[in-house]
Short mmCIF file of C-alpha atoms and ligand atoms in Angstrom, two decimals:
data_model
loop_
_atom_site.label_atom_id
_atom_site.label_comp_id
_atom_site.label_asym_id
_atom_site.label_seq_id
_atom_site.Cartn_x
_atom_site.Cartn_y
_atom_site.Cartn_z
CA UNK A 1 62.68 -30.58 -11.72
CA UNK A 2 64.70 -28.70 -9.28
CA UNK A 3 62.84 -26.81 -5.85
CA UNK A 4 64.25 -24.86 -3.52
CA UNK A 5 63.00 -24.99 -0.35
CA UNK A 6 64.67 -22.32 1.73
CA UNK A 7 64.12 -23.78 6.16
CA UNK A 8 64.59 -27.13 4.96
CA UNK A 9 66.67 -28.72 7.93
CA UNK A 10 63.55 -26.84 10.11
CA UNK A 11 60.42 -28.61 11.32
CA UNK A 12 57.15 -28.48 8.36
CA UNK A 13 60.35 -27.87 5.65
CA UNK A 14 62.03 -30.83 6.04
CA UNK A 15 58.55 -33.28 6.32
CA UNK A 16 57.73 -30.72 2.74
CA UNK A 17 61.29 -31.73 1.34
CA UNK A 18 60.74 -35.50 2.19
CA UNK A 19 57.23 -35.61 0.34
CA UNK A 20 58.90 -33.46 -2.55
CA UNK A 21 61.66 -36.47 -3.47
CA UNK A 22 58.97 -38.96 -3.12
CA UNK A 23 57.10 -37.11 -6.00
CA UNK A 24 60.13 -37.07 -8.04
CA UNK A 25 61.26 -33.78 -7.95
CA UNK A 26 65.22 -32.86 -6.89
CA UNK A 27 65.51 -30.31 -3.86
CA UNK A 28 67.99 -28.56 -3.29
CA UNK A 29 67.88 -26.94 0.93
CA UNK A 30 68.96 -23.45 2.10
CA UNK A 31 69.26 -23.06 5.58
CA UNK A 32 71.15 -21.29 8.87
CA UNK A 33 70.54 -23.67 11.15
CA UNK A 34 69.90 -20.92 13.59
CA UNK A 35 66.39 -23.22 14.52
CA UNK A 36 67.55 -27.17 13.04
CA UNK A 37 70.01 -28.92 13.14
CA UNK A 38 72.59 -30.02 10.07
CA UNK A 39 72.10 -33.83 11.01
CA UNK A 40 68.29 -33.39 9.49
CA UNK A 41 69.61 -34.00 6.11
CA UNK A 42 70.64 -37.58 7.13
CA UNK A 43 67.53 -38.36 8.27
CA UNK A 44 65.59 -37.20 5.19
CA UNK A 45 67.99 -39.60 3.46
CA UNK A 46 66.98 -42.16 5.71
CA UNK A 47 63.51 -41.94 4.70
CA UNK A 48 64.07 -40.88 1.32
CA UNK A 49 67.14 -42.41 0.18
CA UNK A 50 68.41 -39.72 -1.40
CA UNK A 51 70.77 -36.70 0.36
CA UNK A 52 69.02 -33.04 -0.60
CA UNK A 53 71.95 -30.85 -1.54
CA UNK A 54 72.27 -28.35 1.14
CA UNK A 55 73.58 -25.11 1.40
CA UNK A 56 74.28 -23.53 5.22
CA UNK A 57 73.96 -19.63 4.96
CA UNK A 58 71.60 -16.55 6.28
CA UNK A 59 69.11 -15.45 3.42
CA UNK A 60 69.92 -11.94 4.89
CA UNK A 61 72.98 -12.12 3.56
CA UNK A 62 72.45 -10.36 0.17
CA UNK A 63 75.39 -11.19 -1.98
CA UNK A 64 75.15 -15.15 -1.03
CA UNK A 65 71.63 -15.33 -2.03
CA UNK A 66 72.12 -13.31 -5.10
CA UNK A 67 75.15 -15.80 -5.88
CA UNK A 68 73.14 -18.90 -5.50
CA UNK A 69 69.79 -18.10 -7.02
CA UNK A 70 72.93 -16.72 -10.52
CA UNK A 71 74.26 -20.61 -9.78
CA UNK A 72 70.71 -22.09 -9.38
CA UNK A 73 68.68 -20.02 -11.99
CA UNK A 74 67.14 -23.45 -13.88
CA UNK A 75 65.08 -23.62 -10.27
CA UNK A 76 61.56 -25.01 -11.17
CA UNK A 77 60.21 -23.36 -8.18
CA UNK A 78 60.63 -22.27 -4.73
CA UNK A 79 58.92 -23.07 -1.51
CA UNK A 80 60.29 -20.24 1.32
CA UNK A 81 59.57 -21.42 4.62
CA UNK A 82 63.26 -19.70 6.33
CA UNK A 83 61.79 -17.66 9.09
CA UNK A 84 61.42 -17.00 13.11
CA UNK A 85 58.27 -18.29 14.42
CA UNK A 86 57.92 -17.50 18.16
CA UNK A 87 55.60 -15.13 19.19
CA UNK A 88 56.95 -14.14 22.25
CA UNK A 89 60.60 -13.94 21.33
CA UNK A 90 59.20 -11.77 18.42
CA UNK A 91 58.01 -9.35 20.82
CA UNK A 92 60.80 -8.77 22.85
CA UNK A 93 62.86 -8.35 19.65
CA UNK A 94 61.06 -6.86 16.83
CA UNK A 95 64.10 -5.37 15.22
CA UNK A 96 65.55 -9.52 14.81
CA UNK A 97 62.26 -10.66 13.67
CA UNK A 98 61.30 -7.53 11.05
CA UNK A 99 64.96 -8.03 9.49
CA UNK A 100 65.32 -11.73 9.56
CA UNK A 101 62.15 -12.60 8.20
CA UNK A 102 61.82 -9.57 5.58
CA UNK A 103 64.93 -9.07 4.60
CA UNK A 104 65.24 -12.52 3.86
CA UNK A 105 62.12 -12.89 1.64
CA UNK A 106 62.99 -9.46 -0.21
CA UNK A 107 66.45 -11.04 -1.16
CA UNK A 108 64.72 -14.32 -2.38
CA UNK A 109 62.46 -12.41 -4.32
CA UNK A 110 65.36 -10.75 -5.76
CA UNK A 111 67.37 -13.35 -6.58
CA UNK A 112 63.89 -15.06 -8.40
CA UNK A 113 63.47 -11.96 -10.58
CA UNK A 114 67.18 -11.67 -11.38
CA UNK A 115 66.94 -15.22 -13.07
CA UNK A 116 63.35 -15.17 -14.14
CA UNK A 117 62.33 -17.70 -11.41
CA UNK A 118 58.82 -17.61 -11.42
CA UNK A 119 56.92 -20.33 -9.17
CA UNK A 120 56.83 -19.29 -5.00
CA UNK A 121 55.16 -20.88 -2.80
CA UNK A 122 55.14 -18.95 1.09
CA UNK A 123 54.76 -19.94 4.69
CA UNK A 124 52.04 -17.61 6.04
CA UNK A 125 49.80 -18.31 9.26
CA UNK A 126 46.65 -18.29 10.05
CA UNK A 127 47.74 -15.44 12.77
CA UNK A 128 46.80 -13.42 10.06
CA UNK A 129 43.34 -13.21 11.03
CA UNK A 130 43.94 -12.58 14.70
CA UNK A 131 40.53 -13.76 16.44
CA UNK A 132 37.98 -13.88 13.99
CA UNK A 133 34.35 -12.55 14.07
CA UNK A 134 33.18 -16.17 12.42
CA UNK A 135 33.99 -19.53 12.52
CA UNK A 136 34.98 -21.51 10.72
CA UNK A 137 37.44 -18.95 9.33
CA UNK A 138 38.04 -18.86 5.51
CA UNK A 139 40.53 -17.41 3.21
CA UNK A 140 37.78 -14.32 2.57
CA UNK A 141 37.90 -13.28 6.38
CA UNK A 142 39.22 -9.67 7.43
CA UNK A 143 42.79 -9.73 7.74
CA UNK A 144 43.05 -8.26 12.00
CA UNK A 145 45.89 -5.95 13.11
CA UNK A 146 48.86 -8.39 13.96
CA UNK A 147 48.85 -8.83 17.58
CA UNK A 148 52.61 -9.17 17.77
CA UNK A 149 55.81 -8.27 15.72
CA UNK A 150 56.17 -12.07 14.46
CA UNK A 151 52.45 -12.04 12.67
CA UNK A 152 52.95 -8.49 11.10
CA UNK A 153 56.55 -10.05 9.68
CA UNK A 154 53.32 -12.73 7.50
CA UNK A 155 51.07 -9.91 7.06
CA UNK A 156 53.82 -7.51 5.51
CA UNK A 157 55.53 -10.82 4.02
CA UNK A 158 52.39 -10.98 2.10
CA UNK A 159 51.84 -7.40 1.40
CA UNK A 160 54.89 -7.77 -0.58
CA UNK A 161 54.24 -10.48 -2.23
CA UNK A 162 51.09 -8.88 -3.82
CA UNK A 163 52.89 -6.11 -4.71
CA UNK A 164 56.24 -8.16 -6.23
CA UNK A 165 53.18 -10.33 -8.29
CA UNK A 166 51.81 -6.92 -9.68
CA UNK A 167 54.68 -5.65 -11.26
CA UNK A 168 56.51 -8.73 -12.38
CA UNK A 169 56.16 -12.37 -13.65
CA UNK A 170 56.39 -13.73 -10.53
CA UNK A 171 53.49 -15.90 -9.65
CA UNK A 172 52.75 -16.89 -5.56
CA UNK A 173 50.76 -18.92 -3.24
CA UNK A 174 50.84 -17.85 0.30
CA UNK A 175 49.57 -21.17 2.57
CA UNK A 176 47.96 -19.95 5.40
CA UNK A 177 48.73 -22.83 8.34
CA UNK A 178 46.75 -23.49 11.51
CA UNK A 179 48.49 -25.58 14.07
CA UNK A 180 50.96 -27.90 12.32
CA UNK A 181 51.93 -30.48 15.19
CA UNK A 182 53.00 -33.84 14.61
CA UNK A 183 55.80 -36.03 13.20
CA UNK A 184 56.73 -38.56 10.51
CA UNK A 185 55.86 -42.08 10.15
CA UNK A 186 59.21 -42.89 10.23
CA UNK A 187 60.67 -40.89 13.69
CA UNK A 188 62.83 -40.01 11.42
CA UNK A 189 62.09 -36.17 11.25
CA UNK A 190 60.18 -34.10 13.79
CA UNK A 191 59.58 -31.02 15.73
CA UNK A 192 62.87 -29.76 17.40
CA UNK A 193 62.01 -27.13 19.50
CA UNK A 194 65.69 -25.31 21.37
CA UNK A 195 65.49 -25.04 24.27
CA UNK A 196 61.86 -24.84 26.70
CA UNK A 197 59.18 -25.34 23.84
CA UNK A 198 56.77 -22.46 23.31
CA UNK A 199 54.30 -24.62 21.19
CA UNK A 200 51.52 -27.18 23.22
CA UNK A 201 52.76 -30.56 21.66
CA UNK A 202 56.70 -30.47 22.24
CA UNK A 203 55.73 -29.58 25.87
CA UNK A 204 53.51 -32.14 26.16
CA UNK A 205 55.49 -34.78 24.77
CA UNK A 206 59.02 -33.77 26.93
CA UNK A 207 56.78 -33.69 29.88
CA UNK A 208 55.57 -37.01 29.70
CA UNK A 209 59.26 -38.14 29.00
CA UNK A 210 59.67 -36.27 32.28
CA UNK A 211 62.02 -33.53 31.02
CA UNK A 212 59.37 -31.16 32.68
CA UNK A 213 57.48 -31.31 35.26
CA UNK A 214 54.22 -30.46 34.50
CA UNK A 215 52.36 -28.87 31.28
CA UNK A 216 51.25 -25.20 32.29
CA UNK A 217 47.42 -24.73 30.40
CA UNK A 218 47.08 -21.17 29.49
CA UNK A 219 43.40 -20.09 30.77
CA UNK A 220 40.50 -22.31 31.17
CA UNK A 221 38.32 -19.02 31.51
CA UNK A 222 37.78 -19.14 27.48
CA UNK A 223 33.79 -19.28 25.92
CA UNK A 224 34.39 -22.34 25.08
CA UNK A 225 33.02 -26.33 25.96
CA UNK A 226 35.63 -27.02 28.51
CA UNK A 227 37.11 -23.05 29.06
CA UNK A 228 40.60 -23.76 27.69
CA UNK A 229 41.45 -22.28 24.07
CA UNK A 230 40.70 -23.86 21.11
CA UNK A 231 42.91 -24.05 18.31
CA UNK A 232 42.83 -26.57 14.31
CA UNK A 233 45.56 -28.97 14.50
CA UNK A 234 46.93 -30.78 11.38
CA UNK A 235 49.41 -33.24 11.02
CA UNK A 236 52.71 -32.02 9.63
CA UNK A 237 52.79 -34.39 7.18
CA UNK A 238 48.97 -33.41 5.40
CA UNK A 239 50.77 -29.74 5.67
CA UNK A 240 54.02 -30.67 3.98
CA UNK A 241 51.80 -32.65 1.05
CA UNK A 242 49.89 -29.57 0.21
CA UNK A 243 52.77 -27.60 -0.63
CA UNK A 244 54.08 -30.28 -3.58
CA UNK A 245 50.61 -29.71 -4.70
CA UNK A 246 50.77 -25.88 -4.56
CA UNK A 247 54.27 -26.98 -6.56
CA UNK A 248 52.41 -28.68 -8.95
CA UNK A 249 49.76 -26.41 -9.46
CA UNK A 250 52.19 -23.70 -10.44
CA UNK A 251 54.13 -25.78 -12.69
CA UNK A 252 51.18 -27.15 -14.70
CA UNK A 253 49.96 -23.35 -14.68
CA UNK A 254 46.49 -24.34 -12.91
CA UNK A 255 46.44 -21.16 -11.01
CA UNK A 256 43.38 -19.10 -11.48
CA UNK A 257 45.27 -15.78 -10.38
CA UNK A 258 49.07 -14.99 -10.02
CA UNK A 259 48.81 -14.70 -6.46
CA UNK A 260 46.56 -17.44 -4.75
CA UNK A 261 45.70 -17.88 -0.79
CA UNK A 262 44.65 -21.02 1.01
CA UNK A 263 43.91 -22.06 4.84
CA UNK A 264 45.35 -25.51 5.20
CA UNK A 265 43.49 -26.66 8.14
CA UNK A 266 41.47 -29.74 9.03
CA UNK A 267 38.35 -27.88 10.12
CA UNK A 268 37.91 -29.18 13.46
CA UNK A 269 39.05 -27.54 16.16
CA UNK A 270 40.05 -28.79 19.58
CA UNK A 271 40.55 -27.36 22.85
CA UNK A 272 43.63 -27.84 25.26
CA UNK A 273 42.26 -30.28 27.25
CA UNK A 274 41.43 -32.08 24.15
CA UNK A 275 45.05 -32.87 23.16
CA UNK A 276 45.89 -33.64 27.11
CA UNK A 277 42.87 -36.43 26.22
CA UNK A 278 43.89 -37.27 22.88
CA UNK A 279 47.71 -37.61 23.86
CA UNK A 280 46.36 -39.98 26.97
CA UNK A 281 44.27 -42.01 25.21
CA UNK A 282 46.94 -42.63 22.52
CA UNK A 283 50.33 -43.26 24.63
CA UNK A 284 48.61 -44.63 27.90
CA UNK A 285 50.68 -41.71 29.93
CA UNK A 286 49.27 -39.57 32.24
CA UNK A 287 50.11 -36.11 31.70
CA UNK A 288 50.55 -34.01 35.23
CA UNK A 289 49.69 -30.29 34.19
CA UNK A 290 48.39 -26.97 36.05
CA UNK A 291 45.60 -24.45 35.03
CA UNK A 292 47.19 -21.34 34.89
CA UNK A 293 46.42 -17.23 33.71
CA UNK A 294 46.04 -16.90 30.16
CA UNK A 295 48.70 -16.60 28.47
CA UNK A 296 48.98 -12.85 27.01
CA UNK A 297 48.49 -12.60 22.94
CA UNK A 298 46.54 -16.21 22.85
CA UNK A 299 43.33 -15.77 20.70
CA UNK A 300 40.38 -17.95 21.94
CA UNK A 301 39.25 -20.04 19.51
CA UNK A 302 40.15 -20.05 15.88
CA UNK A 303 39.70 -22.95 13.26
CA UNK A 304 39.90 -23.11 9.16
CA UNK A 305 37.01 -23.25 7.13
CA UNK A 306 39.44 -25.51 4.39
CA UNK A 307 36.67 -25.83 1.62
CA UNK A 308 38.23 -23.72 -0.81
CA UNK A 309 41.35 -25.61 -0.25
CA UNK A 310 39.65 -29.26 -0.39
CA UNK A 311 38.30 -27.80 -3.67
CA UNK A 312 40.79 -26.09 -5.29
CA UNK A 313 43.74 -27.78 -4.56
CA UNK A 314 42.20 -31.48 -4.41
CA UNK A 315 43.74 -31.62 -1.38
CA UNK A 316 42.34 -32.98 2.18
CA UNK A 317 44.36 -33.16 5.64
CA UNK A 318 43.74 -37.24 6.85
CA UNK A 319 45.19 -37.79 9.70
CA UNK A 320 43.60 -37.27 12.87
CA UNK A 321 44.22 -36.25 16.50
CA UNK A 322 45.22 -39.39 17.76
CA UNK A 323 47.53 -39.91 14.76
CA UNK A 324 48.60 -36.99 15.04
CA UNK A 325 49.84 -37.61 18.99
CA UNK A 326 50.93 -40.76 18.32
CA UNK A 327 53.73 -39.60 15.69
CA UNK A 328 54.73 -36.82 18.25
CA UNK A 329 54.82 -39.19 20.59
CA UNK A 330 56.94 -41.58 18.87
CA UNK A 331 59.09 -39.35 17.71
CA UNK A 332 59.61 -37.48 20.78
CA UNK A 333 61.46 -40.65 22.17
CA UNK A 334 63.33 -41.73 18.92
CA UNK A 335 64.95 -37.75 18.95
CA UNK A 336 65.85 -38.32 22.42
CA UNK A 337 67.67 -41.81 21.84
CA UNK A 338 68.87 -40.24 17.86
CA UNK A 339 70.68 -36.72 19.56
CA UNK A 340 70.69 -37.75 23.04
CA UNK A 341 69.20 -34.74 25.11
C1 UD1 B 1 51.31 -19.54 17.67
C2 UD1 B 1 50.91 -18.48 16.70
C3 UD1 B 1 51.02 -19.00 15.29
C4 UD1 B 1 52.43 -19.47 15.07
C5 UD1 B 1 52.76 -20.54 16.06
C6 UD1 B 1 54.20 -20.96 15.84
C7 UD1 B 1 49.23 -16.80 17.18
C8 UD1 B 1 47.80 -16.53 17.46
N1 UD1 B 1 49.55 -18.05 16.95
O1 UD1 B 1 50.29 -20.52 17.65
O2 UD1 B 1 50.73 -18.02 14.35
O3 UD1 B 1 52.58 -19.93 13.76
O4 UD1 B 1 52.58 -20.05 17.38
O5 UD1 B 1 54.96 -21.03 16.96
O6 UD1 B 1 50.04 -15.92 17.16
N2 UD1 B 1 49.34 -23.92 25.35
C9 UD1 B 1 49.29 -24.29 26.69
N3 UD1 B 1 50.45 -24.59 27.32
C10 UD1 B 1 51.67 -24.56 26.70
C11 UD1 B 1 51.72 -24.20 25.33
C12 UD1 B 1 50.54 -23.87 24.69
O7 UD1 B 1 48.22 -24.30 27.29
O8 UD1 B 1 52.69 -24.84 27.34
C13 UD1 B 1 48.09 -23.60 24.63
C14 UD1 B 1 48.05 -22.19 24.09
O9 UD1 B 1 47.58 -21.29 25.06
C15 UD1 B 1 47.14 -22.35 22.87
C16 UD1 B 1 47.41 -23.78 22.40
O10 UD1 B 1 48.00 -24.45 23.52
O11 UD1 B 1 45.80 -22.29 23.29
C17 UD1 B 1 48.37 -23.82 21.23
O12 UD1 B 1 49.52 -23.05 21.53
P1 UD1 B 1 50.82 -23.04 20.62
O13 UD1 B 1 51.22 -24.43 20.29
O14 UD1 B 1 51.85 -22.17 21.30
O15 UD1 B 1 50.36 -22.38 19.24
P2 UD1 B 1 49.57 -20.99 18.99
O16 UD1 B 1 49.80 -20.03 20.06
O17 UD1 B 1 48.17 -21.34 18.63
#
């Protein structure tokens, strides 16, 4: 059975492709490299064995999409990850993030209908919930006002969604992610931020490689144990197996509604200085960094309540914190040696 998985060659899409092949299904990638790099469907073969067909082109390009979904239309499902992700950058250019990340979807969507495509699975965040009133947060919780142009793209993405679900035969689950961070057994595949990373772990792991000079902490003024904001983490790889699940729960038509939502979290959260501890303990490095302002749009604490999740998709993130900075770790120095930057 064919997939789609549209942000393949990007960070949580190509760790979802490589656990996709080793359930047996073919994938087929769309992507614009405008965030990855073409190389990344090498190394899936290296861990796989087996090349995912790959198409580079922008999903906001109508007529292409249309095309391939006409060429494609035997697709089992698709998993529709293709979007920007940086909150900041969203902010200073709302006009790039509302049209890349909607007009994408809308022309995915499209292209489904068009050839009676029926199975989606989508990329949402838990930004959705902007700082909750209670913790743990689960999938019931208020959905917040977005606090910058980047969450309202997932909050609209999944207005329309609903709305697409209504109307037609398309059937959705939007997977609501905390903090994926992370790499792959292998080193194979990874994070690959452009650039100065926004994100804690890529910043951790280039400083300690000595590509920067010192972490920045955003705020240690928080209501929380040691004042620094507290966030889930889960290991990119738990992340990318829930979504052949969500796959496979479409496929063998186990959904109790056409549109389903799940938090795929680990429950636990940890603070800032946790990681700096957790990435110490686990490489033996220690990490120079500075206490600094907040940063502006950071929520305080927010992690999953992933019960509904655990139960209704049989599915459980594993891998712990140390695991967790281990991979990043090791990857972090096999990407330098692999692409040498
Ligand atoms: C943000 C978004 C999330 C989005 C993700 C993808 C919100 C609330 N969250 O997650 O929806 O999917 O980016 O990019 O919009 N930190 C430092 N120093 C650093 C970097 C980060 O102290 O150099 C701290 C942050 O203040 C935060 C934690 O580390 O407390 C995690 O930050 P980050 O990795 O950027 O993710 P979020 O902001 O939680």
């Amino acid at each position: 059975m064919k997939i789609l998985v549209t942000g393949g060659t990007g960070y949580i899409g190509s760790h979802t492709v490589v656990e996709l092949q080793r359930d047996g299904f073919e994938v087929v990638i769309i992507d614009n490299l405008s965030n990855s790099r073409a190389e990344i469907a090498d190394q899936i073969a290296a861990v796989t064995g087996v090349r995912p067909a790959f198409e580079v082109f922008d999903l906001t390009d109508r007529e292409k999409t249309a095309a391939f979904f006409k060429k494609h239309n035997d697709l089992a499902g698709v998993i529709h990850f293709a979007a920007s992700k940086a909150v900041g950058e969203s902010v200073e250019q709302p006009l790039m993030y509302y049209t890349n990340n909607l007009c994408s979807l809308l022309n995915v969507l499209e292209g489904m209908k068009n050839n009676e495509i029926t199975n989606f699975v989508f990329s949402s965040s838990c930004t959705v919930y902007g700082q909750p009133d209670v913790l743990p947060v689960s999938e019931e919780a208020p959905i917040k006002p977005a606090e910058s142009p980047y969450g309202n793209t997932k909050q609209i993405s999944e207005e329309i969604i609903r709305d697409t679900v209504s109307v037609t035969e398309l059937k959705a689950i939007a997977l609501r992610y905390f903090n994926p961070i992370g790499a792959h057994d292998s080193a194979e595949i990874g994070e690959l931020p452009q650039g100065v990373p926004n994100n804690l772990v890529p910043y951790i792991t280039q400083t300690a490689l000595g590509i920067r000079d010192y972490l920045r902490v955003w705020g240690n003024d928080y209501d929380t144990h040691d004042g620094t904001a507290i966030r889930d983490y889960i290991h990119v790889v738990d992340l990318a197996k829930a979504h052949v699940v969500a796959v496979q729960r479409m496929i063998e038509s186990k959904m109790k509604s056409d549109f389903e939502i799940f938090n795929l979290g680990t429950g636990t959260g940890y603070s800032v200085l946790d990681v700096i501890r957790a990435f110490e303990k686990a490489t033996g490095i220690k990490l120079n960094y500075k206490i600094m302002d907040r940063r502006p749009g950071d929520i305080e604490k927010v992690w999953a309540d992933p019960a509904f999740s655990n139960k209704e998709l049989g599915w459980k993130a594993e891998r712990g914190l140390d695991e967790m900075m281990a991979s990043a770790w090791k990857w972090e120095q096999a990407y330098r040696e692999k692409f040498g930057e």
